[in-house]
XYZ file of N, CA and C in Angstrom:
804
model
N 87.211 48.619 22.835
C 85.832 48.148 22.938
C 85.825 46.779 23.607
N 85.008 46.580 24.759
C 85.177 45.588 25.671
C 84.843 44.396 24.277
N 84.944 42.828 24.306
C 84.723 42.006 23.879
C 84.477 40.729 24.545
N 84.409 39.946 24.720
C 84.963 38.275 25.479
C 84.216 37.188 24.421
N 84.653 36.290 25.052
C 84.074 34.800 23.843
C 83.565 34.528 25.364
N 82.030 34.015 24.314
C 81.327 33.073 25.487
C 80.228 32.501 24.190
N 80.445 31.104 24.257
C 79.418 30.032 24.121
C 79.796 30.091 22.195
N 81.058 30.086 22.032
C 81.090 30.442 20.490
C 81.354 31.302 20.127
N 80.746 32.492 20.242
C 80.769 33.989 19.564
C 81.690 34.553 20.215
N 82.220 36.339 19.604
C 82.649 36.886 20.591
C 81.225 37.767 21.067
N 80.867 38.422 22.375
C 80.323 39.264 23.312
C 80.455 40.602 22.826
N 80.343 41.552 22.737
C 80.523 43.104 22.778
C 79.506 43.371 23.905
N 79.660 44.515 24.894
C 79.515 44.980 26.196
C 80.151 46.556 26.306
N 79.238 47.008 27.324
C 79.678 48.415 27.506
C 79.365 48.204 29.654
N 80.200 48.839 30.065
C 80.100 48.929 31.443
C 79.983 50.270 32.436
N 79.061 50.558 33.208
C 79.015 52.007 33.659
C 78.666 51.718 35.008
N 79.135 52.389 36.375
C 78.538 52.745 37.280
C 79.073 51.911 38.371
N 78.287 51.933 39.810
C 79.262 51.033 40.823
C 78.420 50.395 41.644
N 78.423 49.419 42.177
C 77.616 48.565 43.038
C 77.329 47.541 42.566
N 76.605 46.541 42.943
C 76.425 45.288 42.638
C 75.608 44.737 41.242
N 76.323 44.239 40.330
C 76.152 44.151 38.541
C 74.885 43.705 38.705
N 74.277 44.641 37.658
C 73.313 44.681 36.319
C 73.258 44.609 34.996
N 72.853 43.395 34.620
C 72.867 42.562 33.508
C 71.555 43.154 32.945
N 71.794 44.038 31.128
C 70.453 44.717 30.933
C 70.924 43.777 29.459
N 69.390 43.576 28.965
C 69.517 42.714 28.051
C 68.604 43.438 26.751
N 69.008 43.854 25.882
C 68.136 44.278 24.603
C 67.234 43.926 24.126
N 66.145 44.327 23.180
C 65.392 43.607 22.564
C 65.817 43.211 21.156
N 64.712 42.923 20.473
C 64.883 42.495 18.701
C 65.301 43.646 17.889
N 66.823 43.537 17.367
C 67.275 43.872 16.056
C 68.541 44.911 16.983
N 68.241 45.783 17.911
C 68.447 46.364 18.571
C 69.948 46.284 19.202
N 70.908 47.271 19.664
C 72.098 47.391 20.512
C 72.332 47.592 21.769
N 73.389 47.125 22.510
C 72.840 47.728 23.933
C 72.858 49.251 24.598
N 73.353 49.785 23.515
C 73.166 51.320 23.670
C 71.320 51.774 23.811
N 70.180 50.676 23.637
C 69.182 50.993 23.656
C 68.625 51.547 25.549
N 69.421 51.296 26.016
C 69.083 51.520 27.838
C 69.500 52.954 27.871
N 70.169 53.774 27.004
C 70.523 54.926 27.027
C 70.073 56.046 27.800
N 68.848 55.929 28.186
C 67.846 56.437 29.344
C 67.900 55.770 30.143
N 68.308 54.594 30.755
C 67.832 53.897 31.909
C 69.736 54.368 32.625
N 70.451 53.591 32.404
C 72.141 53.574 32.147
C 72.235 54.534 33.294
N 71.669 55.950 33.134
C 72.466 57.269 33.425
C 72.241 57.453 34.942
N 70.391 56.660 35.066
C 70.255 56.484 36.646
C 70.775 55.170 37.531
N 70.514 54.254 36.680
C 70.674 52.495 37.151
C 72.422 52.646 37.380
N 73.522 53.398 36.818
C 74.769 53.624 37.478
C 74.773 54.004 38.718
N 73.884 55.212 38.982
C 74.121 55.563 40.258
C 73.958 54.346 41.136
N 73.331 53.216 41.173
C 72.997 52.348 42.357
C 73.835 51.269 42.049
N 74.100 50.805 40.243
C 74.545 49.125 40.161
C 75.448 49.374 39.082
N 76.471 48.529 39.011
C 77.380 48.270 37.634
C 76.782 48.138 36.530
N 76.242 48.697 35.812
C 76.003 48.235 34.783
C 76.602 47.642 33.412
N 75.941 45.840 33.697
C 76.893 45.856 32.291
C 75.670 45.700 30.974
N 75.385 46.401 30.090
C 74.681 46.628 28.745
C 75.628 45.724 27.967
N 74.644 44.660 27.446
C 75.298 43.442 26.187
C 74.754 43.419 25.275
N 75.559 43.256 23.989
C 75.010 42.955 22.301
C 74.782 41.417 22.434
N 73.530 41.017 22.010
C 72.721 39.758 21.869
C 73.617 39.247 20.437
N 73.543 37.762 20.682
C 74.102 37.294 19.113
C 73.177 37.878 17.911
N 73.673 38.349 17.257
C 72.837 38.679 15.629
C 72.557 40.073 15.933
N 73.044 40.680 16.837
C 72.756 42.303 16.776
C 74.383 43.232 16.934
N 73.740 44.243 16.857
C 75.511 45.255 17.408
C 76.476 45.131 17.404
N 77.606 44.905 18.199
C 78.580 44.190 18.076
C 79.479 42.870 18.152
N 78.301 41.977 18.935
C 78.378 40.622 19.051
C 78.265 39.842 18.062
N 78.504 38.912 17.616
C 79.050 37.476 17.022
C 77.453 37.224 15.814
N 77.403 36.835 14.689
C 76.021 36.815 14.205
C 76.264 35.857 13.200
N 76.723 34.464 14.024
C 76.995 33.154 13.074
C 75.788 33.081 12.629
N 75.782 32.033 11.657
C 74.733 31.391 10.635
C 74.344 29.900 11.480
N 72.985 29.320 11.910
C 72.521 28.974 12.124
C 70.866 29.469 13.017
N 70.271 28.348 13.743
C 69.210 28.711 14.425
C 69.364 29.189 15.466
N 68.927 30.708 16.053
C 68.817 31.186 17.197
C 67.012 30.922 17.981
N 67.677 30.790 19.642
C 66.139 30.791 20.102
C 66.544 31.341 21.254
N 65.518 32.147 21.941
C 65.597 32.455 23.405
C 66.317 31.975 24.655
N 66.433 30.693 24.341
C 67.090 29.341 25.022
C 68.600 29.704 24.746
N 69.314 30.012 23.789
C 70.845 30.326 23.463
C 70.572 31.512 23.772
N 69.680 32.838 23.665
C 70.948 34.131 24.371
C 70.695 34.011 25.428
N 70.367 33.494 26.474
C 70.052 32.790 27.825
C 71.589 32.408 27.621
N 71.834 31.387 27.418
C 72.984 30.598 27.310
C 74.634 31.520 26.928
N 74.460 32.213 25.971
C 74.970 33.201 25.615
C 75.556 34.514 26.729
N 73.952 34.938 27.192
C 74.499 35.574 28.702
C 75.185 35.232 29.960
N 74.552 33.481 29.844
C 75.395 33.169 30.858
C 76.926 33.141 30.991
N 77.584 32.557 29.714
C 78.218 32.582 29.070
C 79.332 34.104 29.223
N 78.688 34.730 29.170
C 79.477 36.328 28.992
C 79.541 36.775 30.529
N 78.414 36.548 31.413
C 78.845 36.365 32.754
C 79.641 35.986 33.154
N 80.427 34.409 32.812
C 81.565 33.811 33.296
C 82.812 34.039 32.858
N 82.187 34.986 31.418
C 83.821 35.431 30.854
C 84.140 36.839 31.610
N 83.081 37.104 32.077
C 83.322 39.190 32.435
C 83.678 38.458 33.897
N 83.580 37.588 34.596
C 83.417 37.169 36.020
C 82.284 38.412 36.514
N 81.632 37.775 36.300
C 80.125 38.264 36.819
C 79.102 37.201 37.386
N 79.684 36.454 38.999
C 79.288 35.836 38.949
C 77.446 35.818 39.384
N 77.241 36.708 39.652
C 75.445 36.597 40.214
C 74.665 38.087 40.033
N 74.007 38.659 38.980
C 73.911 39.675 38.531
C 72.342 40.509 38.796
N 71.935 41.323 38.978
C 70.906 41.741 38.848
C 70.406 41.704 36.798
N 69.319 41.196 36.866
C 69.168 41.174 35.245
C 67.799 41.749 34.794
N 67.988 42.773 33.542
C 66.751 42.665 32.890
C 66.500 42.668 31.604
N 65.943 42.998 31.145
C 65.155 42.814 29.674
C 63.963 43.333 29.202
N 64.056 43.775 27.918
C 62.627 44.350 27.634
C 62.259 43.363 25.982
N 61.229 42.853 25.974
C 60.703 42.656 24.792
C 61.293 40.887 24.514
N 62.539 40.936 23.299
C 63.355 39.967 23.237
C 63.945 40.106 24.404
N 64.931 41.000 24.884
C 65.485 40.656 26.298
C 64.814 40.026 27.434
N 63.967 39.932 27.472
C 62.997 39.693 28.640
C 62.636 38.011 28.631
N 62.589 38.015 27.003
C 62.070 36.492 26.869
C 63.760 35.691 27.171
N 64.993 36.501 26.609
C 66.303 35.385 27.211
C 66.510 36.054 28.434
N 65.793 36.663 29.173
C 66.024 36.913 30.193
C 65.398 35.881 31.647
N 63.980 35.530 30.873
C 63.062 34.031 31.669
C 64.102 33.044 31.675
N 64.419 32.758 30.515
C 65.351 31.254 30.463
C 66.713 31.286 30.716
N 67.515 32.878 31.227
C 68.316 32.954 31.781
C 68.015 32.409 33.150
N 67.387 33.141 34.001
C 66.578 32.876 34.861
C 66.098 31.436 35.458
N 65.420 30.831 34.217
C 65.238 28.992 34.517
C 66.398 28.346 34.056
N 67.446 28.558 33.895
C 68.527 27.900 33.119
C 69.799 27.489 34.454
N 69.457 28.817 35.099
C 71.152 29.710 35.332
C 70.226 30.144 36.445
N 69.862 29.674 37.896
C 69.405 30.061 38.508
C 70.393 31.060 39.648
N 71.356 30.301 39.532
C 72.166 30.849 40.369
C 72.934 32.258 39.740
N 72.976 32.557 38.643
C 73.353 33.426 37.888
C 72.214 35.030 38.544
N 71.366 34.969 38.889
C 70.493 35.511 38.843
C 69.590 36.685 40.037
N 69.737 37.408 40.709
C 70.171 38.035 42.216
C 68.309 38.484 41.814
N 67.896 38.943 40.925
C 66.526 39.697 40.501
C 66.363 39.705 39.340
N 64.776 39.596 38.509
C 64.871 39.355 37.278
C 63.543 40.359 37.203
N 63.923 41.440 35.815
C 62.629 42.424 35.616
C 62.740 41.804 34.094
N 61.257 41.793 34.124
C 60.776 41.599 32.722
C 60.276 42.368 32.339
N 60.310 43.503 31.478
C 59.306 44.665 30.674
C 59.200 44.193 29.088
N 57.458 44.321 28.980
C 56.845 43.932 28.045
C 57.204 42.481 27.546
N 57.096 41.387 28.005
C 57.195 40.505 28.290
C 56.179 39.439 27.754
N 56.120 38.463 26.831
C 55.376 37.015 26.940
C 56.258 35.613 26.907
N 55.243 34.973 27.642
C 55.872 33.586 27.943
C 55.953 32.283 26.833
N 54.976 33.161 26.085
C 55.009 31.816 24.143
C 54.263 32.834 23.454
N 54.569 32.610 21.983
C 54.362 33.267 21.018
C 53.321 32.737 20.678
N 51.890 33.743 20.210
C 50.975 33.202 19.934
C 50.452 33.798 18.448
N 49.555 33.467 17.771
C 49.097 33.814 16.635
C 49.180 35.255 16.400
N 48.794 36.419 17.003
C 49.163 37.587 16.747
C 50.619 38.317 17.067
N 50.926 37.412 17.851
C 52.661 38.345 18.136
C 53.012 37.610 17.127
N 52.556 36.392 16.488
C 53.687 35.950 15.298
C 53.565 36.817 14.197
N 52.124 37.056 13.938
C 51.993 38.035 12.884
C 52.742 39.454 12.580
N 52.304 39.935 13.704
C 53.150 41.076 13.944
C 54.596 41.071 13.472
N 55.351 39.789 13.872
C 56.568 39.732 13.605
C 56.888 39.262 12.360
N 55.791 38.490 12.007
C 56.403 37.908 10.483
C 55.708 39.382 9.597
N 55.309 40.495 9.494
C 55.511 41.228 8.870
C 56.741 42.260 8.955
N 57.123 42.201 9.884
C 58.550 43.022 10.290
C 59.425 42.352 9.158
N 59.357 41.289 9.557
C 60.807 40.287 8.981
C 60.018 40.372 6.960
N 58.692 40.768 6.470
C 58.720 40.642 5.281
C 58.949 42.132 5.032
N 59.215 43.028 5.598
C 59.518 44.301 5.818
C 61.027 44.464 5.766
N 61.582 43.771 6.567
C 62.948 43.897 6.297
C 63.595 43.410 4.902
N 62.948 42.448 4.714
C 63.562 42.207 2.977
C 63.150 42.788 2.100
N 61.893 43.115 2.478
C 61.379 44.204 1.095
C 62.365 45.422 1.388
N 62.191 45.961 2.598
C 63.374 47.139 2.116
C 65.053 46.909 1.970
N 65.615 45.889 2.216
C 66.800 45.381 2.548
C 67.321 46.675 3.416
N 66.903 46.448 4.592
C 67.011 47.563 5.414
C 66.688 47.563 6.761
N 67.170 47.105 7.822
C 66.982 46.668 9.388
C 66.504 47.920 9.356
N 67.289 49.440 9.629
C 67.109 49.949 10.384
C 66.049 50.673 9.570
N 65.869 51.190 8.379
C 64.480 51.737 8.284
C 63.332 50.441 8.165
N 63.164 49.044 8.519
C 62.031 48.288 9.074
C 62.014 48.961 10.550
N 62.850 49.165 11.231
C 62.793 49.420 12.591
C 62.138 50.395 12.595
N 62.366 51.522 11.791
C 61.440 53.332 12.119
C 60.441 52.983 11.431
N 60.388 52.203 10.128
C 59.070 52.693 9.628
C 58.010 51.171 10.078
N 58.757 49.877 10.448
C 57.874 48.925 11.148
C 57.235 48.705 12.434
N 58.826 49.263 13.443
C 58.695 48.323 14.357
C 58.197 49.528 15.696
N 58.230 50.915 15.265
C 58.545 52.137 15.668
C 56.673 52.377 16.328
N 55.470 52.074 15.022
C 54.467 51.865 15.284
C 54.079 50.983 16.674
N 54.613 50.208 16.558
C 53.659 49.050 18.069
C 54.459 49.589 19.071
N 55.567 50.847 18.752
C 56.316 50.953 20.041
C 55.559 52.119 21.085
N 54.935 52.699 20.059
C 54.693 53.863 20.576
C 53.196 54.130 20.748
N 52.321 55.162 21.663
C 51.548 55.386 21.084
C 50.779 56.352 20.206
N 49.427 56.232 19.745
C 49.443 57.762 18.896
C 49.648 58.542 18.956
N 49.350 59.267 20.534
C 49.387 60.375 21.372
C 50.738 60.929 21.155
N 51.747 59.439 21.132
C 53.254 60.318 21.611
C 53.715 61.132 20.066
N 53.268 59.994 19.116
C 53.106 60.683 17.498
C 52.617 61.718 16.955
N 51.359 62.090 17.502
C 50.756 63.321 17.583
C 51.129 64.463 18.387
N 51.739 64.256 19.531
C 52.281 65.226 20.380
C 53.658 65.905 20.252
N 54.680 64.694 20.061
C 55.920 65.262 20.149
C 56.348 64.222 19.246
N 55.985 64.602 17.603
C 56.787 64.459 16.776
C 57.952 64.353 17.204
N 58.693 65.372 17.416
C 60.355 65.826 17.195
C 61.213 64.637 17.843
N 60.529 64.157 19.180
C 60.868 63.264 19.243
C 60.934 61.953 19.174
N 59.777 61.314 18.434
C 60.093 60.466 17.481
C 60.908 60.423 16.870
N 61.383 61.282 16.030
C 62.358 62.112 15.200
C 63.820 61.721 15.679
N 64.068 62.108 16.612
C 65.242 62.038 17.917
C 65.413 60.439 18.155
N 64.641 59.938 17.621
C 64.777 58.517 18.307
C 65.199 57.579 17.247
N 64.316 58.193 15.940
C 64.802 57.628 14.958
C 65.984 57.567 14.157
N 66.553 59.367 14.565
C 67.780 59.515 14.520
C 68.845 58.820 15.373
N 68.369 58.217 16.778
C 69.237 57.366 17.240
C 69.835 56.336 16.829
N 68.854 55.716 16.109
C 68.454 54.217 15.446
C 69.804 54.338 14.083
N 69.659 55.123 13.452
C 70.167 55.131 12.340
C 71.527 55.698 12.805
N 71.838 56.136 13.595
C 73.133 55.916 14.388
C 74.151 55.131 15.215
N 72.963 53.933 15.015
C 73.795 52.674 15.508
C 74.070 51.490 14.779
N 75.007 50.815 15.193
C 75.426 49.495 14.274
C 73.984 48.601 14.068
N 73.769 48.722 13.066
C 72.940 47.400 12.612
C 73.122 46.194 11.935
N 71.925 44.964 12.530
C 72.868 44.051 11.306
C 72.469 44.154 10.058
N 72.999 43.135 9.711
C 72.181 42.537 7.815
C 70.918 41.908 8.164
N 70.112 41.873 7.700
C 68.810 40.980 7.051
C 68.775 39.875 8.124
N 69.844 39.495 7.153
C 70.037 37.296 7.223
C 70.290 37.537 9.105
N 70.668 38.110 9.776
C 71.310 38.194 10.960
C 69.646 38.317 11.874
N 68.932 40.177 11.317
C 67.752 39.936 12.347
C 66.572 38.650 11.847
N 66.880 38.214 10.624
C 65.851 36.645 10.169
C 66.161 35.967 11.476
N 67.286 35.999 11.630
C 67.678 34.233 12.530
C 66.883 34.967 13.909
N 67.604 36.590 14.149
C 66.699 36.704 15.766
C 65.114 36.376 15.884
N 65.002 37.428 14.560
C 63.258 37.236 14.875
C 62.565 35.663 15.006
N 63.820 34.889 14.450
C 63.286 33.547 14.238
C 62.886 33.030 15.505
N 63.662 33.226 16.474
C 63.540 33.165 18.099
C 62.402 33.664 18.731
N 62.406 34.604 18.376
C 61.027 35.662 18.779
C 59.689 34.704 18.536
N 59.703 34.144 16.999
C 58.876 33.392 16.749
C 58.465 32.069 17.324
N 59.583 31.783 17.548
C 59.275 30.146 18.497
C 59.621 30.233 19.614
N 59.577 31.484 20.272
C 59.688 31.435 21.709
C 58.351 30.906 22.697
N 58.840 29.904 23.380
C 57.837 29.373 24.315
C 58.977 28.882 25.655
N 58.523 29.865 26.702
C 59.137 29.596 28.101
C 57.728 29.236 28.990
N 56.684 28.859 28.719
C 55.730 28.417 29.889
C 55.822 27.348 30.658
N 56.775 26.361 30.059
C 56.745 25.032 31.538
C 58.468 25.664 31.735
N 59.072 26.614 31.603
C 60.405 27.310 32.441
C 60.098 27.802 33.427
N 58.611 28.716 33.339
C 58.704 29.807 33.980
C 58.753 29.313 35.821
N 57.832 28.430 35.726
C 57.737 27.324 37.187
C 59.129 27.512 38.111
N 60.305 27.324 37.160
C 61.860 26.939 37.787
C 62.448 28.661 37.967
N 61.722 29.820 38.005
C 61.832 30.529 38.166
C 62.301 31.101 39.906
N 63.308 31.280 40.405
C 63.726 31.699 41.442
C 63.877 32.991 41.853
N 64.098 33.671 41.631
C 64.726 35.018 41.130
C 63.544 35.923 42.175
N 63.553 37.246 42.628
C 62.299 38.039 42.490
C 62.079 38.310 41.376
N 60.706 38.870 41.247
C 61.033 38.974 39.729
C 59.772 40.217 39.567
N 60.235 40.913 38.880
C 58.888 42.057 38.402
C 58.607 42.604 36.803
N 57.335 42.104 36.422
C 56.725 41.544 34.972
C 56.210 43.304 34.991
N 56.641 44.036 33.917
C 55.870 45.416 33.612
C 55.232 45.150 32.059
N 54.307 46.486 31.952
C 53.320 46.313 30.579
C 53.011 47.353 30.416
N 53.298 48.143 29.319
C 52.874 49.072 28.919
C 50.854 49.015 28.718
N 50.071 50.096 29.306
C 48.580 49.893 28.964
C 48.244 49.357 27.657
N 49.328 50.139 26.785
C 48.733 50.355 25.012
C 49.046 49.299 24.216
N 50.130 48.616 24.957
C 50.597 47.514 23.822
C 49.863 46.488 23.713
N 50.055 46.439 22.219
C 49.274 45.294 21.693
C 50.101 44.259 21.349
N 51.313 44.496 21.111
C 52.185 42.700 20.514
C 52.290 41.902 21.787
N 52.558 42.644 22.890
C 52.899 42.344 24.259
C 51.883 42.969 24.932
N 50.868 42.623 24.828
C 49.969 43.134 25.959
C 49.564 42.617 26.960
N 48.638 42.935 27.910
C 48.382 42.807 29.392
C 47.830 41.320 29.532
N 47.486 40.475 28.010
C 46.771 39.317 27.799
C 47.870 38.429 28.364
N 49.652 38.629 28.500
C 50.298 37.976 28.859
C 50.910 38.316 30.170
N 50.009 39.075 30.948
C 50.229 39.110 32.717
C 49.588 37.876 33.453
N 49.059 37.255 33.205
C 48.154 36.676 34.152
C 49.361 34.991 33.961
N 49.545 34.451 32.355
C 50.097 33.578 32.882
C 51.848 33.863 33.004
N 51.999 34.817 33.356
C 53.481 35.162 33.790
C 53.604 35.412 34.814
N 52.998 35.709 35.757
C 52.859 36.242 37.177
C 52.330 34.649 37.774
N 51.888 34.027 37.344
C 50.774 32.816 37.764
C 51.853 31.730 37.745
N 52.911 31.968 36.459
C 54.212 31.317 36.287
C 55.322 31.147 37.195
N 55.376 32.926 37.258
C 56.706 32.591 38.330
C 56.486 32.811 39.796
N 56.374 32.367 40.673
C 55.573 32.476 42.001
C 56.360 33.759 42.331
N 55.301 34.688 43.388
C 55.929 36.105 44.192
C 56.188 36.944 42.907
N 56.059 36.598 41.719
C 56.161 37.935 40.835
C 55.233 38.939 41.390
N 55.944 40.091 40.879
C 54.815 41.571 41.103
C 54.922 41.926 39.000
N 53.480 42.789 39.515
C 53.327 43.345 38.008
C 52.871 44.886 38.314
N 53.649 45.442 37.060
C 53.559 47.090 37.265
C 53.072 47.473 35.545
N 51.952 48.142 35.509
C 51.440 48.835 34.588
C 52.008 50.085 33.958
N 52.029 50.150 33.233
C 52.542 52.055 32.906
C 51.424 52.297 32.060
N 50.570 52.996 32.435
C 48.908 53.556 32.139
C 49.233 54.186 30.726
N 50.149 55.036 30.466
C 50.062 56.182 29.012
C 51.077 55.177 27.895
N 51.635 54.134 28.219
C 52.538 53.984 27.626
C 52.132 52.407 26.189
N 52.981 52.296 25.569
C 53.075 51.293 24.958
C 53.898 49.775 24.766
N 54.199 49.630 23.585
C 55.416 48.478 24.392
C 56.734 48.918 24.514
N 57.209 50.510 24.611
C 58.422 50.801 24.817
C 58.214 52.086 25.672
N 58.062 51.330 27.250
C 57.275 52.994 28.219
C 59.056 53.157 28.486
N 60.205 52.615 28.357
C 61.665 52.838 28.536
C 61.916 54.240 27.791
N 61.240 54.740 26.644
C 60.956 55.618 26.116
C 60.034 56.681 26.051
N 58.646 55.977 26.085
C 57.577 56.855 25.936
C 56.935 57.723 27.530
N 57.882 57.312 29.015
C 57.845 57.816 30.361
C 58.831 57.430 30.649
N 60.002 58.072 30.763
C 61.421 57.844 31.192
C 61.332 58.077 32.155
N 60.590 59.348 33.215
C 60.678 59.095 34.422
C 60.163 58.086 35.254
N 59.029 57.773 35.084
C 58.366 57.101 35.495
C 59.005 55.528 35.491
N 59.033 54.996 34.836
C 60.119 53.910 34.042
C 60.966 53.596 34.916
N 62.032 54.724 34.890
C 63.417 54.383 35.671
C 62.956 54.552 37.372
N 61.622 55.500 37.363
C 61.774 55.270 39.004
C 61.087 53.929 39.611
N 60.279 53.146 38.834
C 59.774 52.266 39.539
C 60.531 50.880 38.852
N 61.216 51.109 37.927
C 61.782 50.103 38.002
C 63.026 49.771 38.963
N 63.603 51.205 39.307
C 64.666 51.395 40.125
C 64.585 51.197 41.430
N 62.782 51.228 41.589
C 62.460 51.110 43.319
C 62.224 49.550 43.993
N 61.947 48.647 42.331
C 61.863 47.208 42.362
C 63.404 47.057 42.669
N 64.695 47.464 41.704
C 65.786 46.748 41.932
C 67.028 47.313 43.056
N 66.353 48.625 44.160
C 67.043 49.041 45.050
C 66.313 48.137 46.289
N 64.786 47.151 45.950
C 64.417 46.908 47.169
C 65.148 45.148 47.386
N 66.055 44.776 46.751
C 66.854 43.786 46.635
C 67.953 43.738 46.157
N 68.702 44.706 46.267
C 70.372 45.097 46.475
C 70.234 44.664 48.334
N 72.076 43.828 48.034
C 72.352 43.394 49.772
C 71.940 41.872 49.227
């Protein structure tokens, strides 16, 4: 199982495919086995390297304060240990937010930057949202059923619940098939989640960069396109009309082809 030390911790990483590296970055609580749909096409064009964030999967989940600002730091970090020096990068959700300040940090690190479901500071309702997850997780002492029975809701929408159960089902069975942490581990992530604010970063933004949004979502919704696009100059923004804050799931085709058509039009 790949490993490296970068910035303290050790790294855990999985690598697939050939052409010029792709840096995919997870969200909250989550492993990097979560691209599991994206992986199978994004090989055909780029290396993919899929990374465990500190406090998740198989990476490092010391005791102190995490913020958006360290797995930024963290990635960079695992870049210089994998020698990866200039990567295509993305992120969905939490990934997305250490994916900005990868981005303003580590400019040179950085070849294209996709953000899906994406905000630039945490505001009164995404905190909410999250501080019931996190009183969810201790009431059940249980990441991964907060994840199906908390976090599973804002991911999806009704339609996909009403339609194709089974696979909900399938997904949830994924979940509970992967390494999770303890409690104390997603406290410190979500803690990040919570005080994440990249709006005077986003400016130092270089990168191309393309901001997506599910129609339906509400933790991450379309309320945070205007100052993210307005943020990072030449951003593009792409909608996914049926979807929620996890269209990586809820339109896999759709998903992988336009995100794939953003990151084949800046390979070279």
């Amino acid at each position: 199982m790949p490993t490296v030390q970068g910035n303290g911790i050790d790294i855990y990483y999985e690598v697939q495919g050939e052409g010029e590296p792709l840096v995919l970055i997870p969200y909250l609580a989550i492993d990097q086995a979560c691209y599991a749909f994206q992986v199978a096409e994004y090989a055909k064009h780029f290396t993919c390297f899929s990374v465990d964030l500190r406090g998740a999967g198989l990476s490092g989940k010391p005791v102190g304060t995490y913020s958006t600002e360290l797995f930024a730091d963290d990635i960079a970090a695992f870049m210089h240990a994998a020698n990866v020096e200039r990567a295509h990068v993305a992120g969905l959700s939490l990934g997305a937010a250490a994916g900005m300040w990868l981005a303003a940090r580590h400019p040179d690190r950085v070849k294209s930057l996709s953000l899906h479901s994406a905000w630039h500071r945490s505001d009164p309702f995404l905190r909410a949202v999250v501080e019931s997850w996190r009183v969810m997780a201790e009431g059940l002492g249980s990441v991964t059923d907060m994840v199906i029975k908390g976090i599973f809701p804002w991911c999806f929408t009704p339609g996909l619940y009403a339609e194709r159960p089974e696979y909900i089902d399938s997904l949830a069975d994924f979940v509970r098939g992967r390494p999770m942490a303890p409690v104390d581990a997603f406290l410190r992530q979500s803690g990040a989640v919570l005080a994440h604010d990249a709006h005077d970063a986003l400016p130092l933004i270089q990168a191309p960069t393309l901001i997506t949004f599910g129609r339906h979502d509400a933790v991450c919704s379309i309320r945070f396109a205007e100052p993210l696009s307005k943020g990072i100059r030449g951003s593009e923004v792409t909608i996914f009309e049926d979807c929620s804050h996890a269209p990586l799931y809820e339109n896999v085709e759709e998903f992988n082809q336009r995100t794939l058509a953003f990151l084949n039009r800046h390979r070279g």
